[in-house]
C-alpha cells in the first residue's frame, strides 16, 4: 500500500461524521438507481410474460372488411400469417340481456387467437359447432362431442350488426372448449361455427369479416413503427381508422417500445443528476476545512496529482461500502414494491394481474435482472466520480500558502482577498456576512433542496389531480345513481331499445317519491336523455350516433366550472334554444368547425317519432360524463318540453354523510324488480379508483421521500460544516460579548435563509412545473385526469417539514457546539 492510499484511508477514518453523511447520500442514490428500475423492469417483465401466456399473438386486426378486400388480403405477401373471422349470428338467451356470438374462423385465426379445444376438432360443415359446458348450461342444454343440440340464434343483419329474426338449427358438437373462471362468473361465452354456416345464413356480398394477421419482416422493429405500418396497410385497403386494431399489449411485450425505455432512462437520469448534485454539494462544503490539510501536504512536497488522488481514493473508499449497501437494499425494496403494487394496488379480478402473481410466486428470480444491478453499480460509481471532480479540482489547483489560508471564498482577481465589513455589527449582518462568505456553497445547498421541492410539488400536483374522489365523481355525480340500462339493435328484443323503455318509463314520479322519502336522502336530481344526431350529416346512417342530455339546474351550475368557451348564463340556455357541446364533439366532427354562437340543427328522438330542432351553441365544455353525458347537454326541463315521451334517464341521489350504505341498500330493494334499472354508488367507484391509483401515489411519494432525505443530508452537512469551520470565530465573538442566545439566533437565521430559498424555488418553479405536468396529463388522458387540483395539503406538509428539519438541525448543532468550553473554541485550529 503506497503513501497516497495510506493517507486517503487515514482521512477516511478521521472524518467519520462527514463520511457517514456522504455514505448515506451515496447509498440513497444507489438505492434509487436500483429500486426504481428493478420495480419498473420487473413489472414490465412480468406483464410481458403474462401477455405472451394469455394474449393472442396476432399483430393486428381489420374489422368490417368486405369479401373482395378479405380475399385480396389472404393473398398479400405483406402478411406473414393471415386469416379471417366472421360473426354471422348470436345465440339467443331467453329473458337475458346477454349475447353469445357464433364466430366462424379458419385454422389461422384459431392459431392466432390461441383457441385450443379441450377435446374434438373445429367445425367444417354448416351444422357443426364447438361449445363449452358452461355455455350449454347457460342456455339450458347439455351434450358431449358427437351429440346433436338444437340451438336458437339471431342472424346479424347489416353493417350496424343489428340482430334479426329468431332461427333454430340442430348442430353436431364437434369440439369442446375450456371455461375460464371469468367466463363462468360473468356469463361470457363464445361458440365456433364453420364458414359454410356463415355462407348459409348471410347473403352473398353482405359478409363482414375480421382479418387477423402477423406482418412480415418486423423482427427487431419498434412498436411505433409496426403500428404505423398496420395503419398504412389498412388505409391502402380502405379500412376505416376506427376499424384498425393494433394488438398493442402483444407488440409492447415482443418488440422495442422506445417511449417506455426512454421514459425510464429519463427517470434514471433525474435520479443520477440529483445524486451528483447532492454528493458534490456535501463534498464541496466539506472541503472548506479539508483544503487546509491538503495545503500542508502540498507544503511538504505532495504534487497536485497526488492531492487529487487522495481525495479520489477517500471518496471511493466511502463508495466501496455505500454502493453495495444501496444496491442490495434497492433490489430488495424494488421487489417488495413490485409485490405491493400487484397485491394491493392492482385490480384483483384482472386475469393479467393474476397471471403476473403466478409468475412472481413461482419464478421470482426473473424480476431480478443482472443488467439492472450492473447498470445501477456503474451509474452509482459514475455519480461518485462526477461528484468528486469539483473537490479534486479545488484541492489540487491552489498553492500551498493559499491552501493553508483557504476559506472557500477566494476567487481569481477578487481584489487581493479584501473583505468588506460593517461599522455597526448585529445578528442580521453577521448572518449575511457568513452566507455571503461562500455564495457558491449557499446557492448549491438551496439548489439541491429546491430541486427536491420542485419535484415534490410537481408530483404532488399530479397525485392530487388524479385523486380517487375526482375520478369517482366523473362516473357518479351524486352519492347514488339510478339509471336506465338499454340495448340497441336487437330485433328480437325491441323492448330493450331506449326509446321503447322510455315510452313506459320505469322512472316514475311514484318511485322517485319513494326514494326521496327515504331517511338520509337530501335531494334527487333528475337527468333526461334521448338519442340525437346531426340533421345535416352527409351520411344519414350516422345521424343517430349521439345523445343529448338534459340536466338539472344544480348540474348546470356545476357545469360552469368546466366551460372552455362561451357563457353558461347565455339567454339561449335560459329560453331553451341553447345547448352546450362537449370538447369530444370537436374531435368527432372536425369538418363542422363547431363554434360558440353558431346554429346546429339536431334530430331528437321522441319515442317512435323524430323532432328536428335548431339550437344555438352557447358554450363548449370539457366536463365529466356523469355531469353532461358524452356529447350534448342542455337544461333538463327544456329538453323534456320538446318531447311528448317521458325521457327521464337518471336520478342523482344526494345523501347525508354516514348514511350512504343504508340508503343504497334500500334503493336497491326498491328497484330490484325493475328489469331496465340499475344502480351505481359513489362509494363503490371511489374504492375502485382508490385501488387503481393508490399504489402509484405511494410509489411516487416514496421516491420523493428518498430524494428529500438526500437534500436534508446536504442541509445537515452545510450547517455542521458552517459551524465547524467557524468555531474559532464564534468563540471570539462570544468572548467579546455575544451571548449563547444570540449565537442560536444567528444560526437559526442562517437556516431560515436556506428554508426561504428552498420554499421559493419549490413553490415558485414547482407550481408552474406541476401545472405544466397537469396539462400534459390531461391532454394524454393519463389516469383520467381532468381537473386541476393544487396540492395545498402536501405543500403545507412540505413547508412544515422543511422548517421543522431546519430548526431541529440548528438546535442539535448549537447544543453540540455548547459542549466545548469557550477557551477550546478560541483555540480551535491553532
PDB file of C-alpha atoms in Angstrom, residues 487-719:
ATOM      1  CA  UNK A 487     -79.787  -2.447 -25.545  1.00  0.00           C
ATOM      2  CA  UNK A 488     -79.688  -1.292 -29.146  1.00  0.00           C
ATOM      3  CA  UNK A 489     -80.083  -3.204 -32.396  1.00  0.00           C
ATOM      4  CA  UNK A 490     -81.651  -6.443 -31.097  1.00  0.00           C
ATOM      5  CA  UNK A 491     -84.577  -7.249 -33.426  1.00  0.00           C
ATOM      6  CA  UNK A 492     -85.812  -9.990 -31.100  1.00  0.00           C
ATOM      7  CA  UNK A 493     -85.984  -7.574 -28.189  1.00  0.00           C
ATOM      8  CA  UNK A 494     -87.156  -4.196 -29.480  1.00  0.00           C
ATOM      9  CA  UNK A 495     -88.497  -3.553 -25.973  1.00  0.00           C
ATOM     10  CA  UNK A 496     -84.906  -3.124 -24.818  1.00  0.00           C
ATOM     11  CA  UNK A 497     -84.347  -0.051 -27.007  1.00  0.00           C
ATOM     12  CA  UNK A 498     -84.029   3.193 -25.015  1.00  0.00           C
ATOM     13  CA  UNK A 499     -86.975   4.767 -26.806  1.00  0.00           C
ATOM     14  CA  UNK A 500     -89.171   1.724 -26.122  1.00  0.00           C
ATOM     15  CA  UNK A 501     -88.283   1.722 -22.428  1.00  0.00           C
ATOM     16  CA  UNK A 502     -88.985   5.441 -22.123  1.00  0.00           C
ATOM     17  CA  UNK A 503     -92.466   5.036 -23.636  1.00  0.00           C
ATOM     18  CA  UNK A 504     -93.334   3.088 -20.499  1.00  0.00           C
ATOM     19  CA  UNK A 505     -90.657   4.701 -18.368  1.00  0.00           C
ATOM     20  CA  UNK A 506     -89.961   2.796 -15.125  1.00  0.00           C
ATOM     21  CA  UNK A 507     -88.532   6.012 -13.606  1.00  0.00           C
ATOM     22  CA  UNK A 508     -91.922   7.170 -12.360  1.00  0.00           C
ATOM     23  CA  UNK A 509     -92.795  10.045 -10.054  1.00  0.00           C
ATOM     24  CA  UNK A 510     -94.059   7.455  -7.572  1.00  0.00           C
ATOM     25  CA  UNK A 511     -90.689   5.658  -7.454  1.00  0.00           C
ATOM     26  CA  UNK A 512     -88.872   8.987  -7.212  1.00  0.00           C
ATOM     27  CA  UNK A 513     -91.115   9.954  -4.307  1.00  0.00           C
ATOM     28  CA  UNK A 514     -90.342   6.681  -2.531  1.00  0.00           C
ATOM     29  CA  UNK A 515     -86.623   7.301  -2.905  1.00  0.00           C
ATOM     30  CA  UNK A 516     -86.931  10.943  -1.836  1.00  0.00           C
ATOM     31  CA  UNK A 517     -88.780   9.922   1.329  1.00  0.00           C
ATOM     32  CA  UNK A 518     -86.042   7.548   2.488  1.00  0.00           C
ATOM     33  CA  UNK A 519     -84.326   8.648   5.682  1.00  0.00           C
ATOM     34  CA  UNK A 520     -80.986  10.269   4.853  1.00  0.00           C
ATOM     35  CA  UNK A 521     -81.875  11.378   1.302  1.00  0.00           C
ATOM     36  CA  UNK A 522     -81.214  15.088   0.831  1.00  0.00           C
ATOM     37  CA  UNK A 523     -82.313  15.524  -2.782  1.00  0.00           C
ATOM     38  CA  UNK A 524     -82.917  13.663  -6.038  1.00  0.00           C
ATOM     39  CA  UNK A 525     -81.774  15.401  -9.246  1.00  0.00           C
ATOM     40  CA  UNK A 526     -83.368  14.255 -12.498  1.00  0.00           C
ATOM     41  CA  UNK A 527     -81.424  13.951 -15.758  1.00  0.00           C
ATOM     42  CA  UNK A 528     -83.070  13.386 -19.143  1.00  0.00           C
ATOM     43  CA  UNK A 529     -81.574  11.714 -22.187  1.00  0.00           C
ATOM     44  CA  UNK A 530     -82.501  10.694 -25.700  1.00  0.00           C
ATOM     45  CA  UNK A 531     -80.772   9.794 -28.938  1.00  0.00           C
ATOM     46  CA  UNK A 532     -79.941  12.596 -31.308  1.00  0.00           C
ATOM     47  CA  UNK A 533     -77.997  13.262 -34.465  1.00  0.00           C
ATOM     48  CA  UNK A 534     -76.969  15.953 -36.877  1.00  0.00           C
ATOM     49  CA  UNK A 535     -79.738  16.924 -39.282  1.00  0.00           C
ATOM     50  CA  UNK A 536     -77.194  17.991 -41.897  1.00  0.00           C
ATOM     51  CA  UNK A 537     -74.966  14.906 -41.639  1.00  0.00           C
ATOM     52  CA  UNK A 538     -73.675  13.777 -45.012  1.00  0.00           C
ATOM     53  CA  UNK A 539     -74.046  10.124 -44.031  1.00  0.00           C
ATOM     54  CA  UNK A 540     -77.644   9.616 -42.856  1.00  0.00           C
ATOM     55  CA  UNK A 541     -76.633   6.294 -41.270  1.00  0.00           C
ATOM     56  CA  UNK A 542     -74.585   8.287 -38.769  1.00  0.00           C
ATOM     57  CA  UNK A 543     -77.465  10.603 -37.863  1.00  0.00           C
ATOM     58  CA  UNK A 544     -78.175   8.971 -34.527  1.00  0.00           C
ATOM     59  CA  UNK A 545     -74.700   8.335 -33.197  1.00  0.00           C
ATOM     60  CA  UNK A 546     -75.076  10.926 -30.422  1.00  0.00           C
ATOM     61  CA  UNK A 547     -77.108  11.523 -27.295  1.00  0.00           C
ATOM     62  CA  UNK A 548     -78.422  14.773 -25.833  1.00  0.00           C
ATOM     63  CA  UNK A 549     -78.528  15.085 -22.056  1.00  0.00           C
ATOM     64  CA  UNK A 550     -80.984  17.247 -20.159  1.00  0.00           C
ATOM     65  CA  UNK A 551     -79.530  18.190 -16.785  1.00  0.00           C
ATOM     66  CA  UNK A 552     -80.860  19.828 -13.616  1.00  0.00           C
ATOM     67  CA  UNK A 553     -80.327  23.445 -12.582  1.00  0.00           C
ATOM     68  CA  UNK A 554     -77.806  22.295  -9.947  1.00  0.00           C
ATOM     69  CA  UNK A 555     -75.871  20.397 -12.603  1.00  0.00           C
ATOM     70  CA  UNK A 556     -75.925  23.432 -14.886  1.00  0.00           C
ATOM     71  CA  UNK A 557     -74.282  25.432 -12.099  1.00  0.00           C
ATOM     72  CA  UNK A 558     -71.603  22.740 -11.684  1.00  0.00           C
ATOM     73  CA  UNK A 559     -71.033  22.740 -15.440  1.00  0.00           C
ATOM     74  CA  UNK A 560     -69.808  26.346 -15.260  1.00  0.00           C
ATOM     75  CA  UNK A 561     -66.537  25.098 -13.779  1.00  0.00           C
ATOM     76  CA  UNK A 562     -65.764  23.127 -16.952  1.00  0.00           C
ATOM     77  CA  UNK A 563     -66.572  25.708 -19.624  1.00  0.00           C
ATOM     78  CA  UNK A 564     -63.816  26.228 -22.204  1.00  0.00           C
ATOM     79  CA  UNK A 565     -65.642  28.766 -24.352  1.00  0.00           C
ATOM     80  CA  UNK A 566     -68.951  30.593 -24.151  1.00  0.00           C
ATOM     81  CA  UNK A 567     -71.296  31.594 -21.325  1.00  0.00           C
ATOM     82  CA  UNK A 568     -73.466  29.325 -19.183  1.00  0.00           C
ATOM     83  CA  UNK A 569     -75.681  32.330 -18.389  1.00  0.00           C
ATOM     84  CA  UNK A 570     -76.454  32.876 -22.067  1.00  0.00           C
ATOM     85  CA  UNK A 571     -80.028  33.828 -22.903  1.00  0.00           C
ATOM     86  CA  UNK A 572     -80.318  30.881 -25.298  1.00  0.00           C
ATOM     87  CA  UNK A 573     -79.781  28.391 -22.474  1.00  0.00           C
ATOM     88  CA  UNK A 574     -82.395  30.051 -20.314  1.00  0.00           C
ATOM     89  CA  UNK A 575     -85.114  30.061 -23.003  1.00  0.00           C
ATOM     90  CA  UNK A 576     -84.399  26.505 -24.165  1.00  0.00           C
ATOM     91  CA  UNK A 577     -82.858  27.297 -27.552  1.00  0.00           C
ATOM     92  CA  UNK A 578     -79.245  26.822 -26.495  1.00  0.00           C
ATOM     93  CA  UNK A 579     -77.021  23.794 -25.980  1.00  0.00           C
ATOM     94  CA  UNK A 580     -73.618  23.022 -24.509  1.00  0.00           C
ATOM     95  CA  UNK A 581     -71.402  20.688 -26.528  1.00  0.00           C
ATOM     96  CA  UNK A 582     -68.549  18.623 -25.161  1.00  0.00           C
ATOM     97  CA  UNK A 583     -64.976  19.025 -26.340  1.00  0.00           C
ATOM     98  CA  UNK A 584     -65.267  15.455 -27.670  1.00  0.00           C
ATOM     99  CA  UNK A 585     -67.608  16.655 -30.411  1.00  0.00           C
ATOM    100  CA  UNK A 586     -64.912  18.974 -31.715  1.00  0.00           C
ATOM    101  CA  UNK A 587     -62.800  15.868 -32.313  1.00  0.00           C
ATOM    102  CA  UNK A 588     -65.657  13.713 -33.646  1.00  0.00           C
ATOM    103  CA  UNK A 589     -66.820  16.304 -36.192  1.00  0.00           C
ATOM    104  CA  UNK A 590     -63.780  18.441 -37.098  1.00  0.00           C
ATOM    105  CA  UNK A 591     -65.291  19.105 -40.524  1.00  0.00           C
ATOM    106  CA  UNK A 592     -68.146  21.085 -38.938  1.00  0.00           C
ATOM    107  CA  UNK A 593     -65.837  23.594 -37.194  1.00  0.00           C
ATOM    108  CA  UNK A 594     -68.300  23.925 -34.316  1.00  0.00           C
ATOM    109  CA  UNK A 595     -68.038  27.319 -32.595  1.00  0.00           C
ATOM    110  CA  UNK A 596     -69.858  29.206 -29.867  1.00  0.00           C
ATOM    111  CA  UNK A 597     -72.714  31.286 -31.289  1.00  0.00           C
ATOM    112  CA  UNK A 598     -73.290  29.080 -34.348  1.00  0.00           C
ATOM    113  CA  UNK A 599     -76.541  27.256 -35.077  1.00  0.00           C
ATOM    114  CA  UNK A 600     -76.716  23.455 -35.047  1.00  0.00           C
ATOM    115  CA  UNK A 601     -79.726  21.521 -36.378  1.00  0.00           C
ATOM    116  CA  UNK A 602     -80.425  18.314 -34.431  1.00  0.00           C
ATOM    117  CA  UNK A 603     -82.746  15.364 -34.914  1.00  0.00           C
ATOM    118  CA  UNK A 604     -84.183  14.461 -31.492  1.00  0.00           C
ATOM    119  CA  UNK A 605     -85.680  11.017 -30.938  1.00  0.00           C
ATOM    120  CA  UNK A 606     -89.066  11.255 -29.222  1.00  0.00           C
ATOM    121  CA  UNK A 607     -90.397   7.741 -28.751  1.00  0.00           C
ATOM    122  CA  UNK A 608     -91.153   6.466 -32.245  1.00  0.00           C
ATOM    123  CA  UNK A 609     -91.003   9.953 -33.700  1.00  0.00           C
ATOM    124  CA  UNK A 610     -88.270  12.404 -34.621  1.00  0.00           C
ATOM    125  CA  UNK A 611     -88.178  16.119 -33.903  1.00  0.00           C
ATOM    126  CA  UNK A 612     -85.936  18.436 -35.914  1.00  0.00           C
ATOM    127  CA  UNK A 613     -84.864  21.477 -33.948  1.00  0.00           C
ATOM    128  CA  UNK A 614     -82.207  24.140 -34.420  1.00  0.00           C
ATOM    129  CA  UNK A 615     -80.135  25.165 -31.409  1.00  0.00           C
ATOM    130  CA  UNK A 616     -77.533  27.815 -30.697  1.00  0.00           C
ATOM    131  CA  UNK A 617     -74.174  26.604 -29.331  1.00  0.00           C
ATOM    132  CA  UNK A 618     -73.982  28.600 -26.084  1.00  0.00           C
ATOM    133  CA  UNK A 619     -70.814  27.014 -24.678  1.00  0.00           C
ATOM    134  CA  UNK A 620     -68.164  24.337 -25.144  1.00  0.00           C
ATOM    135  CA  UNK A 621     -67.221  22.348 -22.042  1.00  0.00           C
ATOM    136  CA  UNK A 622     -64.802  19.631 -21.041  1.00  0.00           C
ATOM    137  CA  UNK A 623     -66.876  18.018 -18.293  1.00  0.00           C
ATOM    138  CA  UNK A 624     -67.183  14.529 -16.760  1.00  0.00           C
ATOM    139  CA  UNK A 625     -69.613  12.093 -18.350  1.00  0.00           C
ATOM    140  CA  UNK A 626     -71.591  11.963 -15.110  1.00  0.00           C
ATOM    141  CA  UNK A 627     -72.372  15.652 -15.449  1.00  0.00           C
ATOM    142  CA  UNK A 628     -73.256  16.282 -19.114  1.00  0.00           C
ATOM    143  CA  UNK A 629     -73.128  12.937 -20.869  1.00  0.00           C
ATOM    144  CA  UNK A 630     -70.935  12.200 -23.863  1.00  0.00           C
ATOM    145  CA  UNK A 631     -71.708  14.922 -26.375  1.00  0.00           C
ATOM    146  CA  UNK A 632     -74.531  17.473 -25.912  1.00  0.00           C
ATOM    147  CA  UNK A 633     -76.264  18.926 -22.855  1.00  0.00           C
ATOM    148  CA  UNK A 634     -78.984  21.480 -22.162  1.00  0.00           C
ATOM    149  CA  UNK A 635     -81.379  22.336 -19.291  1.00  0.00           C
ATOM    150  CA  UNK A 636     -83.413  19.237 -18.483  1.00  0.00           C
ATOM    151  CA  UNK A 637     -86.853  20.845 -18.390  1.00  0.00           C
ATOM    152  CA  UNK A 638     -86.215  22.472 -21.773  1.00  0.00           C
ATOM    153  CA  UNK A 639     -85.245  19.160 -23.374  1.00  0.00           C
ATOM    154  CA  UNK A 640     -88.288  17.403 -21.888  1.00  0.00           C
ATOM    155  CA  UNK A 641     -90.526  20.186 -23.198  1.00  0.00           C
ATOM    156  CA  UNK A 642     -89.608  19.242 -26.789  1.00  0.00           C
ATOM    157  CA  UNK A 643     -90.618  15.597 -26.245  1.00  0.00           C
ATOM    158  CA  UNK A 644     -94.023  14.078 -25.621  1.00  0.00           C
ATOM    159  CA  UNK A 645     -92.355  10.927 -24.265  1.00  0.00           C
ATOM    160  CA  UNK A 646     -91.018  10.827 -20.700  1.00  0.00           C
ATOM    161  CA  UNK A 647     -87.274  10.822 -21.405  1.00  0.00           C
ATOM    162  CA  UNK A 648     -86.185  10.629 -17.750  1.00  0.00           C
ATOM    163  CA  UNK A 649     -82.930   8.661 -17.817  1.00  0.00           C
ATOM    164  CA  UNK A 650     -81.143   9.051 -14.481  1.00  0.00           C
ATOM    165  CA  UNK A 651     -81.537  10.139 -10.860  1.00  0.00           C
ATOM    166  CA  UNK A 652     -78.581  11.569  -8.968  1.00  0.00           C
ATOM    167  CA  UNK A 653     -79.341  10.966  -5.299  1.00  0.00           C
ATOM    168  CA  UNK A 654     -77.627  13.117  -2.663  1.00  0.00           C
ATOM    169  CA  UNK A 655     -77.403  11.503   0.782  1.00  0.00           C
ATOM    170  CA  UNK A 656     -76.437  12.674   4.274  1.00  0.00           C
ATOM    171  CA  UNK A 657     -72.924  11.774   5.387  1.00  0.00           C
ATOM    172  CA  UNK A 658     -72.694   8.381   7.021  1.00  0.00           C
ATOM    173  CA  UNK A 659     -75.980   7.069   5.617  1.00  0.00           C
ATOM    174  CA  UNK A 660     -74.817   6.145   2.104  1.00  0.00           C
ATOM    175  CA  UNK A 661     -74.718   2.369   2.619  1.00  0.00           C
ATOM    176  CA  UNK A 662     -78.091   2.257   4.369  1.00  0.00           C
ATOM    177  CA  UNK A 663     -79.800   4.324   1.649  1.00  0.00           C
ATOM    178  CA  UNK A 664     -78.088   2.364  -1.139  1.00  0.00           C
ATOM    179  CA  UNK A 665     -79.423  -0.886   0.298  1.00  0.00           C
ATOM    180  CA  UNK A 666     -82.981   0.481   0.415  1.00  0.00           C
ATOM    181  CA  UNK A 667     -82.781   1.936  -3.108  1.00  0.00           C
ATOM    182  CA  UNK A 668     -81.521  -1.423  -4.376  1.00  0.00           C
ATOM    183  CA  UNK A 669     -84.550  -3.100  -2.812  1.00  0.00           C
ATOM    184  CA  UNK A 670     -86.927  -0.549  -4.415  1.00  0.00           C
ATOM    185  CA  UNK A 671     -85.604  -1.193  -7.953  1.00  0.00           C
ATOM    186  CA  UNK A 672     -84.959  -4.938  -7.533  1.00  0.00           C
ATOM    187  CA  UNK A 673     -87.970  -5.904  -9.678  1.00  0.00           C
ATOM    188  CA  UNK A 674     -87.216  -3.326 -12.389  1.00  0.00           C
ATOM    189  CA  UNK A 675     -85.593  -5.090 -15.373  1.00  0.00           C
ATOM    190  CA  UNK A 676     -84.322  -1.897 -17.006  1.00  0.00           C
ATOM    191  CA  UNK A 677     -82.991  -0.024 -13.983  1.00  0.00           C
ATOM    192  CA  UNK A 678     -79.533  -0.299 -12.469  1.00  0.00           C
ATOM    193  CA  UNK A 679     -77.776   1.381  -9.561  1.00  0.00           C
ATOM    194  CA  UNK A 680     -74.218   2.652  -9.029  1.00  0.00           C
ATOM    195  CA  UNK A 681     -72.766   4.280  -5.915  1.00  0.00           C
ATOM    196  CA  UNK A 682     -70.036   6.804  -5.355  1.00  0.00           C
ATOM    197  CA  UNK A 683     -68.501   4.660  -2.612  1.00  0.00           C
ATOM    198  CA  UNK A 684     -68.049   1.685  -4.966  1.00  0.00           C
ATOM    199  CA  UNK A 685     -66.473   3.853  -7.638  1.00  0.00           C
ATOM    200  CA  UNK A 686     -64.265   5.538  -5.050  1.00  0.00           C
ATOM    201  CA  UNK A 687     -62.931   2.219  -3.770  1.00  0.00           C
ATOM    202  CA  UNK A 688     -62.254   1.056  -7.311  1.00  0.00           C
ATOM    203  CA  UNK A 689     -60.447   4.274  -8.202  1.00  0.00           C
ATOM    204  CA  UNK A 690     -58.529   4.265  -4.920  1.00  0.00           C
ATOM    205  CA  UNK A 691     -57.253   0.764  -5.622  1.00  0.00           C
ATOM    206  CA  UNK A 692     -56.223   1.626  -9.168  1.00  0.00           C
ATOM    207  CA  UNK A 693     -54.195   4.729  -8.358  1.00  0.00           C
ATOM    208  CA  UNK A 694     -53.284   4.204  -4.713  1.00  0.00           C
ATOM    209  CA  UNK A 695     -50.062   2.286  -5.228  1.00  0.00           C
ATOM    210  CA  UNK A 696     -48.902   4.826  -7.810  1.00  0.00           C
ATOM    211  CA  UNK A 697     -49.207   7.626  -5.255  1.00  0.00           C
ATOM    212  CA  UNK A 698     -47.341   5.634  -2.618  1.00  0.00           C
ATOM    213  CA  UNK A 699     -44.534   4.845  -5.045  1.00  0.00           C
ATOM    214  CA  UNK A 700     -44.321   8.478  -6.162  1.00  0.00           C
ATOM    215  CA  UNK A 701     -44.216   9.934  -2.644  1.00  0.00           C
ATOM    216  CA  UNK A 702     -41.826   7.181  -1.553  1.00  0.00           C
ATOM    217  CA  UNK A 703     -39.421   8.181  -4.308  1.00  0.00           C
ATOM    218  CA  UNK A 704     -39.682  11.837  -3.339  1.00  0.00           C
ATOM    219  CA  UNK A 705     -39.163  10.957   0.320  1.00  0.00           C
ATOM    220  CA  UNK A 706     -35.791   9.428  -0.525  1.00  0.00           C
ATOM    221  CA  UNK A 707     -34.926  12.498  -2.614  1.00  0.00           C
ATOM    222  CA  UNK A 708     -35.883  14.603   0.386  1.00  0.00           C
ATOM    223  CA  UNK A 709     -33.579  12.616   2.654  1.00  0.00           C
ATOM    224  CA  UNK A 710     -30.696  13.297   0.295  1.00  0.00           C
ATOM    225  CA  UNK A 711     -31.490  17.012   0.358  1.00  0.00           C
ATOM    226  CA  UNK A 712     -31.790  17.058   4.155  1.00  0.00           C
ATOM    227  CA  UNK A 713     -28.386  15.379   4.423  1.00  0.00           C
ATOM    228  CA  UNK A 714     -26.994  18.218   2.375  1.00  0.00           C
ATOM    229  CA  UNK A 715     -28.585  20.795   4.708  1.00  0.00           C
ATOM    230  CA  UNK A 716     -27.217  18.970   7.767  1.00  0.00           C
ATOM    231  CA  UNK A 717     -23.753  18.862   6.258  1.00  0.00           C
ATOM    232  CA  UNK A 718     -23.854  22.545   5.303  1.00  0.00           C
ATOM    233  CA  UNK A 719     -24.887  23.763   8.775  1.00  0.00           C
TER     234      UNK A 719
END
